Coordinates of N, CA and C in Angstrom, one line a residue:
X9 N -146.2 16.5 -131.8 CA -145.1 15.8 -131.5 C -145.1 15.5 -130.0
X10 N -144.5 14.4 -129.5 CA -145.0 13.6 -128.4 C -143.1 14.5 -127.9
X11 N -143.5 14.7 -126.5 CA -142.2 14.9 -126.1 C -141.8 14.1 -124.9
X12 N -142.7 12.7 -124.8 CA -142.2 12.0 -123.8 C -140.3 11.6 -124.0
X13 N -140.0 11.4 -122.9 CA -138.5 10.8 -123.1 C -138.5 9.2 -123.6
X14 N -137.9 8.7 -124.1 CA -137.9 7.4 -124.2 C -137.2 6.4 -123.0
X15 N -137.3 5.4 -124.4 CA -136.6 4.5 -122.9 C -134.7 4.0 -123.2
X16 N -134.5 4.6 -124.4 CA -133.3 5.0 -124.7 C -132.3 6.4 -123.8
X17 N -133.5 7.4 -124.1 CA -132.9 8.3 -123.4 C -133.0 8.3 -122.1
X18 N -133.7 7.8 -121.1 CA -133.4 7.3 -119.5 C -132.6 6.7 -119.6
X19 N -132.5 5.6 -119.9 CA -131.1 4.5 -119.7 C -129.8 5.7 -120.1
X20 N -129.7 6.3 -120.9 CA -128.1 6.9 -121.5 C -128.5 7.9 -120.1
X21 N -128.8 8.4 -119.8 CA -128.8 9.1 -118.7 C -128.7 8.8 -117.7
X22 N -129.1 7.6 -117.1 CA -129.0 6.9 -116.0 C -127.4 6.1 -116.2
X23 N -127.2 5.6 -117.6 CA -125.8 5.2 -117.6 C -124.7 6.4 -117.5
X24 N -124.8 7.2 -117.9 CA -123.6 8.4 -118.1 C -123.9 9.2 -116.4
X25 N -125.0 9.2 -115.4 CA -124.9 9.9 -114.3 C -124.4 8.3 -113.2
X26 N -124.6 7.4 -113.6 CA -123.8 6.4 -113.0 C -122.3 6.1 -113.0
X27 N -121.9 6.9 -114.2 CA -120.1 6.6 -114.5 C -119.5 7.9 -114.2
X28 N -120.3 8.8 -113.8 CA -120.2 10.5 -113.3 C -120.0 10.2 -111.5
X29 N -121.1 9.2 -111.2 CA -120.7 9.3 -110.0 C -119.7 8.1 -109.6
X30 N -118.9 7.1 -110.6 CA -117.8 6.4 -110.3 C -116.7 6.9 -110.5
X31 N -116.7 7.6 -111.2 CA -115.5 8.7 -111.6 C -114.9 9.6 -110.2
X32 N -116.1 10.2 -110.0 CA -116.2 10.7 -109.0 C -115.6 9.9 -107.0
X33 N -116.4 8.9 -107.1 CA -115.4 8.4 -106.0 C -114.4 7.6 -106.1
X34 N -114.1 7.4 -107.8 CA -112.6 6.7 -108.1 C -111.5 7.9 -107.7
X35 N -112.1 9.3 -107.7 CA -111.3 10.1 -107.4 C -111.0 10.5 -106.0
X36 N -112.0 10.3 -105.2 CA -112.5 10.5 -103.9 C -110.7 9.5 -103.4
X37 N -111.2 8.2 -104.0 CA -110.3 7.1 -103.1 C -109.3 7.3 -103.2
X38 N -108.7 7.7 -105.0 CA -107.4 8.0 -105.1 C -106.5 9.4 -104.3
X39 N -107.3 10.0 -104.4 CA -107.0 11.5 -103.5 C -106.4 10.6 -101.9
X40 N -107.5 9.9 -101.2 CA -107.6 9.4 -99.8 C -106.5 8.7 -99.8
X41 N -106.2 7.8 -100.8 CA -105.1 6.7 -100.7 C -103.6 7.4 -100.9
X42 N -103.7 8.2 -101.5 CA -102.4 9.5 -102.1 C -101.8 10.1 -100.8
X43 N -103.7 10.6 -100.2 CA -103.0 11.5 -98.9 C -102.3 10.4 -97.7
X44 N -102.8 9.4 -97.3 CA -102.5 8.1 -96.6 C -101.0 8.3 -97.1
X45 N -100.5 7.9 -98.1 CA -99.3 7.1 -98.6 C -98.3 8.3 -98.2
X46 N -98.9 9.4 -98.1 CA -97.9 10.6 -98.6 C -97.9 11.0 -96.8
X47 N -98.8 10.7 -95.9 CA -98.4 10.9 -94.5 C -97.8 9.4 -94.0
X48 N -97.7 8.5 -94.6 CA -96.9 7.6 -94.2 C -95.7 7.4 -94.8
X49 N -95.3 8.0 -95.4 CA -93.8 8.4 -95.9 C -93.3 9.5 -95.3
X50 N -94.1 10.8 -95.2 CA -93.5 11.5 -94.1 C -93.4 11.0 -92.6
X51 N -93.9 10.3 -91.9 CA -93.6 9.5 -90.5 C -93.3 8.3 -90.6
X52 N -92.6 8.2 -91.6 CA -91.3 7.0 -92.0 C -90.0 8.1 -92.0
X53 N -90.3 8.9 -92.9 CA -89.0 9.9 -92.7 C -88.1 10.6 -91.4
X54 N -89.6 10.4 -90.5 CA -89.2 11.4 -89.3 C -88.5 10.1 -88.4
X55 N -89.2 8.9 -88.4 CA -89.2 7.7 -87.4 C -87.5 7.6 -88.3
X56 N -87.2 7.5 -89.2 CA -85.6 7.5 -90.0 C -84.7 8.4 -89.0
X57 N -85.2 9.3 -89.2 CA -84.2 10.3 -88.4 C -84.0 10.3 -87.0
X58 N -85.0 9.7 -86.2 CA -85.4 9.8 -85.2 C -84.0 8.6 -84.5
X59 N -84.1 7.7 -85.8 CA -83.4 6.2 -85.1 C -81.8 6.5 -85.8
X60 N -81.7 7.7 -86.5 CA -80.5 8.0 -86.8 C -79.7 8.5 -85.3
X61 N -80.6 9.6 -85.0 CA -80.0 10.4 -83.8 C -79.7 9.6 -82.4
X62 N -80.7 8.4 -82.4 CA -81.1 7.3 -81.1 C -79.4 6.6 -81.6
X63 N -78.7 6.4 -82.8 CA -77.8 5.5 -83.0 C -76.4 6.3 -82.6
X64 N -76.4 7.3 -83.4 CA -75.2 7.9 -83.2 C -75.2 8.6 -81.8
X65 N -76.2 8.6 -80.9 CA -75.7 9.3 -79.3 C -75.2 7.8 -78.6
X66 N -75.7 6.9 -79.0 CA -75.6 5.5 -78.6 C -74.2 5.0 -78.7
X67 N -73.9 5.6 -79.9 CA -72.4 5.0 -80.5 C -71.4 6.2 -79.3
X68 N -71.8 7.1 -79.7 CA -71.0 8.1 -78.6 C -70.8 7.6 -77.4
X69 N -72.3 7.3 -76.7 CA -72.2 6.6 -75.6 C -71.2 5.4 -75.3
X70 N -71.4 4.6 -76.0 CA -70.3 3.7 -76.2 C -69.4 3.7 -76.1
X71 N -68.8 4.3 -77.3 CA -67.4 4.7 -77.4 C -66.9 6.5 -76.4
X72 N -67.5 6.0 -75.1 CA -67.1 7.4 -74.4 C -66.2 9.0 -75.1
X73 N -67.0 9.0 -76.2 CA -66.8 10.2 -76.5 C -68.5 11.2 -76.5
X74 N -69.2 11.4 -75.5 CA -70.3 11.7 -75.8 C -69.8 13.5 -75.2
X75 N -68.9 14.0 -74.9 CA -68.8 15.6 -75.2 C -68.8 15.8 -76.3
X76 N -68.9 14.9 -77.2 CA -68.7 15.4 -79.1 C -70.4 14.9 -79.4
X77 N -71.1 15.3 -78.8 CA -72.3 14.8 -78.8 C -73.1 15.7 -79.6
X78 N -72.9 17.1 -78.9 CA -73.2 17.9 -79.2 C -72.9 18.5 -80.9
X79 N -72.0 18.4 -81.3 CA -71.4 18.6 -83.1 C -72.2 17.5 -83.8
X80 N -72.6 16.1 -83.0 CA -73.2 15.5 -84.1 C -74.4 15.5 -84.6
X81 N -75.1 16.1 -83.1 CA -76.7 16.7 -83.2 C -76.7 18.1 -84.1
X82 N -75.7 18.9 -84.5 CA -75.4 20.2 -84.8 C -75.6 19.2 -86.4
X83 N -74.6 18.6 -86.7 CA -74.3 17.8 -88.1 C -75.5 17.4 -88.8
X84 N -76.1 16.5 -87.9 CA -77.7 16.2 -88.5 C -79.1 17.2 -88.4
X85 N -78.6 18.2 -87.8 CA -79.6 19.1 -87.9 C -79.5 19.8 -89.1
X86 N -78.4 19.9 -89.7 CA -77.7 20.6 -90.8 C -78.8 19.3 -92.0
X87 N -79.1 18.5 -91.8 CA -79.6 17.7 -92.9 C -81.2 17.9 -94.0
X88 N -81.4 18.2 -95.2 CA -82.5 19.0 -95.5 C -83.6 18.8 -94.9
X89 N -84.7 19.7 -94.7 CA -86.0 19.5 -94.2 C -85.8 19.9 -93.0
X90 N -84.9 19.4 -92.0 CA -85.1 19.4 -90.5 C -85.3 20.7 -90.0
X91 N -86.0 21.2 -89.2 CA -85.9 22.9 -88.8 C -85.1 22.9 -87.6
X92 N -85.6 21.8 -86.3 CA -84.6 21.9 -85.5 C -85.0 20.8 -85.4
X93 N -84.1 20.0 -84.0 CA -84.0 18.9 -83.3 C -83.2 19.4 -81.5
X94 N -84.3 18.9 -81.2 CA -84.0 18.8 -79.7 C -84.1 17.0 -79.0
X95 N -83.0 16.9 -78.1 CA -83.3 15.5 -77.3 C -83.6 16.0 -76.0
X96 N -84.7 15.3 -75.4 CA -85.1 15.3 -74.3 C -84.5 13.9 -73.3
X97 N -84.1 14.0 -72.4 CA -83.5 13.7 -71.6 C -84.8 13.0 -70.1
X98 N -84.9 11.8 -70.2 CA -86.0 11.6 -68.9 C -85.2 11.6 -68.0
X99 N -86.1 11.5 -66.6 CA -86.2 11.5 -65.5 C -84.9 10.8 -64.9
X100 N -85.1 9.3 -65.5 CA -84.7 7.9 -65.1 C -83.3 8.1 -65.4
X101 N -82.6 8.6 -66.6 CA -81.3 9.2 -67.1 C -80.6 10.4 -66.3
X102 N -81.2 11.3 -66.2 CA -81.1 12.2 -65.3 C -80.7 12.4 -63.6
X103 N -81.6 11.1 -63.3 CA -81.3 10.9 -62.1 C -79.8 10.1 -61.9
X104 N -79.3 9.1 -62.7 CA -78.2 8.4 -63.0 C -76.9 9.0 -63.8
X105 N -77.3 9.8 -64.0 CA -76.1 10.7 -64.6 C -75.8 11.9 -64.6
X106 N -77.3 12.4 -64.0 CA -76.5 14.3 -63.9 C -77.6 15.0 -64.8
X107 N -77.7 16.5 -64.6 CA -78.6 17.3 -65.7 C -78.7 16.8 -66.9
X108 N -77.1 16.2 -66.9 CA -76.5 17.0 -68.9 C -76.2 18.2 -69.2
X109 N -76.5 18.8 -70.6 CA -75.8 19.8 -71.2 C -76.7 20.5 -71.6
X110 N -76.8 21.8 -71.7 CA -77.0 22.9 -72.2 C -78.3 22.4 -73.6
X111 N -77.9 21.2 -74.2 CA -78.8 21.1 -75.5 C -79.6 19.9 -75.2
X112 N -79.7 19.3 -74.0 CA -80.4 18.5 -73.5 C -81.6 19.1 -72.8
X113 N -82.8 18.9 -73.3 CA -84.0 19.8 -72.7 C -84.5 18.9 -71.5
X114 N -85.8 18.6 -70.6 CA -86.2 18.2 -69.6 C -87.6 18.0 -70.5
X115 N -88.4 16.9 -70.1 CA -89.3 16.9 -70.6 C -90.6 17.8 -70.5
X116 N -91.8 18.8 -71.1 CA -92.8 19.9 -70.7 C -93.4 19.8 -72.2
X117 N -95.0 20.4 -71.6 CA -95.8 20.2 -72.9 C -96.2 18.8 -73.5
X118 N -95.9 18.8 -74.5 CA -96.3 17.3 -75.5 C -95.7 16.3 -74.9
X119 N -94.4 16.7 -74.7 CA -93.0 15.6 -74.6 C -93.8 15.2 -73.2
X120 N -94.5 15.6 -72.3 CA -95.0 14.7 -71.1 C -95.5 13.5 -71.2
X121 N -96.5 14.4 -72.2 CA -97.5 13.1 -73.1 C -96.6 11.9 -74.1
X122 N -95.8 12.6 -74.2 CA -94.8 11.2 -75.2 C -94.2 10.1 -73.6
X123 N -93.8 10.5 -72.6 CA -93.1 10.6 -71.5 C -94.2 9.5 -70.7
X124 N -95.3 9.5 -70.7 CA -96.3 9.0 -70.1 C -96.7 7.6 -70.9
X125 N -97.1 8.2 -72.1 CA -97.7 6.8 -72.7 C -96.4 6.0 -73.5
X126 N -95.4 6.7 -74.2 CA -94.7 5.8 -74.4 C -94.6 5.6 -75.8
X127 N -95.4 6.4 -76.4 CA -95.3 6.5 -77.6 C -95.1 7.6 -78.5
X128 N -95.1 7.1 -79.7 CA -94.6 8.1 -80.9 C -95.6 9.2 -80.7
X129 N -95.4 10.8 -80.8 CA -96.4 11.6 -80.8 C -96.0 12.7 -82.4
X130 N -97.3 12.7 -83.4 CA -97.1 13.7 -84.6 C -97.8 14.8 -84.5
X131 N -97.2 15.5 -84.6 CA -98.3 16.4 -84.6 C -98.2 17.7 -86.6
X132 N -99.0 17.9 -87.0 CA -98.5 17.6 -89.0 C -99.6 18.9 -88.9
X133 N -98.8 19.8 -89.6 CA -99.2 21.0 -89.7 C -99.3 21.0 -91.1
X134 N -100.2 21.0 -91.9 CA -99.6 20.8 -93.5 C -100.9 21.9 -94.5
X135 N -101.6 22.8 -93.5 CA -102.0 23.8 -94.6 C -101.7 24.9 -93.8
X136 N -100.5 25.2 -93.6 CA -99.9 26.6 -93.7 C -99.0 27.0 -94.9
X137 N -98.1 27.8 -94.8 CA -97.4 28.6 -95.9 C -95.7 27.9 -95.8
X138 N -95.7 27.5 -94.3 CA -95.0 26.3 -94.1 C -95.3 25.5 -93.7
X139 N -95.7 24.2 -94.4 CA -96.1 22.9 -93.9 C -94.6 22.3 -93.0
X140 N -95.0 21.3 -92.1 CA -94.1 21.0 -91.3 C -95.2 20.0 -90.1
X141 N -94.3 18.6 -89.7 CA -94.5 17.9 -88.8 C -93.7 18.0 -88.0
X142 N -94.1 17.9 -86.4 CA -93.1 18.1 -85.3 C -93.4 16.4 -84.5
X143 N -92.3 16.0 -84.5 CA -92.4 14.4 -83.8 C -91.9 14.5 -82.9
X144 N -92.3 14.1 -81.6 CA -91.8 13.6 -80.5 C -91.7 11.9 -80.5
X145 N -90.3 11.3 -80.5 CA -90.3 9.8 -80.4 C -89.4 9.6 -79.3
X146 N -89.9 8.5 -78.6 CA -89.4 7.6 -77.2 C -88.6 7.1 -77.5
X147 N -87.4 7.0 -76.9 CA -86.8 6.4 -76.7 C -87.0 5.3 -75.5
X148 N -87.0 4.5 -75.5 CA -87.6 2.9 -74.6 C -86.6 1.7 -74.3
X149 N -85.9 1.9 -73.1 CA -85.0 0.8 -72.3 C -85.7 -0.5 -72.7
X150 N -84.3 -0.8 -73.1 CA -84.8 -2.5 -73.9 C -83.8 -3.6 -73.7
X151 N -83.7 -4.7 -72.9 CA -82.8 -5.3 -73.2 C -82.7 -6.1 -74.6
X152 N -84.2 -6.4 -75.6 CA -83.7 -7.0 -76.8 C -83.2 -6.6 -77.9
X153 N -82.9 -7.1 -78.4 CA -82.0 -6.6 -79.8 C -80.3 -6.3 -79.6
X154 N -80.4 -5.8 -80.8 CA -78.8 -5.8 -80.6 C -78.0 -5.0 -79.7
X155 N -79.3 -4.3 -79.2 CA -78.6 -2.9 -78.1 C -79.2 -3.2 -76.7
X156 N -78.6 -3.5 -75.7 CA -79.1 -3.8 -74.2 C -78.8 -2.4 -73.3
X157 N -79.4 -1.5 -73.7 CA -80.1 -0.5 -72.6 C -79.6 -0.8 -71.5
X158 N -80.4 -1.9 -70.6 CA -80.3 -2.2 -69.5 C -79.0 -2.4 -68.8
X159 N -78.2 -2.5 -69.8 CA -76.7 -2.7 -69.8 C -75.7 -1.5 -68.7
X160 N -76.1 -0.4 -69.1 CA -75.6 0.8 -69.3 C -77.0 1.6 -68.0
X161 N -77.9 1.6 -68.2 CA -79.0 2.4 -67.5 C -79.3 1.2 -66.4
X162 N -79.6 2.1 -65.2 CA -80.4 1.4 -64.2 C -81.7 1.5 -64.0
X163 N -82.4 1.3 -65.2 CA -84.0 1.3 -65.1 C -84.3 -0.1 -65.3
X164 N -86.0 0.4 -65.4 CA -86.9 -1.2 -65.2 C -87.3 -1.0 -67.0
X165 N -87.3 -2.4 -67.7 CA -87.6 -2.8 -69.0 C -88.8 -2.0 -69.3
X166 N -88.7 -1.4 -70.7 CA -89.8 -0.3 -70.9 C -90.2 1.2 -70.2
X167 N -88.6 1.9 -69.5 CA -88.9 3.2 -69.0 C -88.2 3.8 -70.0
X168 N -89.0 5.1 -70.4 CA -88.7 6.0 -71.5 C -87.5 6.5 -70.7
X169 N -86.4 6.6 -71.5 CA -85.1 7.1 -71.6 C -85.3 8.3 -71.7
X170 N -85.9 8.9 -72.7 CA -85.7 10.3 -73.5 C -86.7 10.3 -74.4
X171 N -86.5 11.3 -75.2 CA -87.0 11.6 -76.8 C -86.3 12.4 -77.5
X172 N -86.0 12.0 -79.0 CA -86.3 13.4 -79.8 C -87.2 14.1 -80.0
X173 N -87.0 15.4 -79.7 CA -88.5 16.1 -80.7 C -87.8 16.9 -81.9
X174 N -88.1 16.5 -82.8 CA -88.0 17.5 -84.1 C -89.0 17.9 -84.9
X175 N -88.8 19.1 -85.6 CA -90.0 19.5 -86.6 C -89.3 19.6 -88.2
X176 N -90.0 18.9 -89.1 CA -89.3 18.5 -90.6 C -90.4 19.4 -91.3
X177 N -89.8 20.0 -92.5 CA -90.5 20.9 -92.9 C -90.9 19.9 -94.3
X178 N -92.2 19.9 -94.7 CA -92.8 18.6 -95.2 C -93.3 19.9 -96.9
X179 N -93.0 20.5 -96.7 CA -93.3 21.3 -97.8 C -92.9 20.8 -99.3
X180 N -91.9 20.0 -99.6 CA -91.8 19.3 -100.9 C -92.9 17.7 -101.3
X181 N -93.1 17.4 -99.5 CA -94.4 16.1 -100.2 C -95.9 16.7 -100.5
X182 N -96.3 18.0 -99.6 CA -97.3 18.7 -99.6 C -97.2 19.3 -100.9
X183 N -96.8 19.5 -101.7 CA -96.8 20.5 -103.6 C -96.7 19.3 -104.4
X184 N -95.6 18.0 -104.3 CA -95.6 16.6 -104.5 C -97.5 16.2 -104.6
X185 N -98.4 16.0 -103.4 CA -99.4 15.4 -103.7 C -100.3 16.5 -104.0
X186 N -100.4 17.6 -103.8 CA -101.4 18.8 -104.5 C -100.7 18.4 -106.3
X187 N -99.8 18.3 -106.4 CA -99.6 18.2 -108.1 C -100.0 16.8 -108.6
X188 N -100.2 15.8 -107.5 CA -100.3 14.4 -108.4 C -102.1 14.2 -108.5
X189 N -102.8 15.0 -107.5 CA -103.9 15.1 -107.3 C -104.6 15.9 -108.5
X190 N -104.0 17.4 -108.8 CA -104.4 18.1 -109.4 C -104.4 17.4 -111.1
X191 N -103.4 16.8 -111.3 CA -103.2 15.6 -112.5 C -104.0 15.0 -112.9
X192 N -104.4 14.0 -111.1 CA -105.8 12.8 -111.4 C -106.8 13.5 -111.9
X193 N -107.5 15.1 -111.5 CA -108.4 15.9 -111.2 C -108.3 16.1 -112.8
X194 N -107.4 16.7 -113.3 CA -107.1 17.1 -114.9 C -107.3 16.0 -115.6
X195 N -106.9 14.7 -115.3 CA -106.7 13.8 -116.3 C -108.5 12.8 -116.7
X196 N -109.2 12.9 -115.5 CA -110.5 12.5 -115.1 C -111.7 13.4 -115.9

């Protein structure tokens, strides 16, 4: 008996280790595309909160009640996920108005680096026991839009105001994509 392979049996084997390895980076992608979608919904969440806290100190400001500043930052801290929330307070504010209060930090660390370049800084902690992202976001003197900064501050167009920094505990999207993953992995 001849025990060459045929040319049946190469082909089914070259066809079934070709759909083994499309399987395989169909999973690859969907994992990649999953993790993408799921850190861009968490830094949509934080950038939310971020322009919540930017609105209601704004409104305070406004409406010269900003000693009640403090109960509102207390209020939304109280909101799920958030661990804390701190506002940083720049230079350019500081010099124009005084220290501030007690819950107004000075900018050090990261926040320099947010403070310098001017942008959003993440920093996404997401394989510990608590996952959690800590954002530092700018706040940026603007006269456009519906809010004129320049109004109110005596800076030059585009000096960081401040920032929030908060850290949101990301632990319900982190078990969310380990379960939608572990699914694709099961269902594949």
């Amino acid at each position: 008996m001849d025990n060459k392979p045929t040319i049946r049996r190469v082909t089914m084997r070259r066809v079934i280790n070709l759909l083994l390895l499309l399987a395989l980076v169909t999973i690859l992608l969907t994992a990649y595309s999953f993790r993408e979608l799921t850190q861009l919904t968490i830094y949509n969440q934080t950038m939310a909160h971020a322009e919540i806290v930017k609105a209601g100190l704004t409104a305070h400001m406004k409406a010269d009640v900003v000693v009640q500043r403090d109960y509102f930052l207390d209020e939304i801290q109280q909101l799920d996920n958030i661990k804390s929330l701190q506002v940083i307070r720049g230079d350019a504010v500081s010099d124009q108005f005084g220290g501030g209060r007690s819950s107004v930090t000075v900018p050090s660390g990261e926040a320099l680096t947010v403070f310098e370049t001017a942008k959003p800084l993440f920093i996404v902690d997401e394989y510990s026991l608590e996952p959690q992202i800590r954002a530092i976001i700018p706040y940026i003197a603007s006269s456009e839009g519906g809010l004129d900064c320049l109004a109110c501050h005596q800076v030059t167009e585009g000096t960081v105001l401040g920032a929030v920094d908060l850290v949101i505990d990301i632990r319900e999207y982190v078990n969310w994509s380990y379960l939608v993953l572990a699914g694709v992995l099961l269902l594949s």
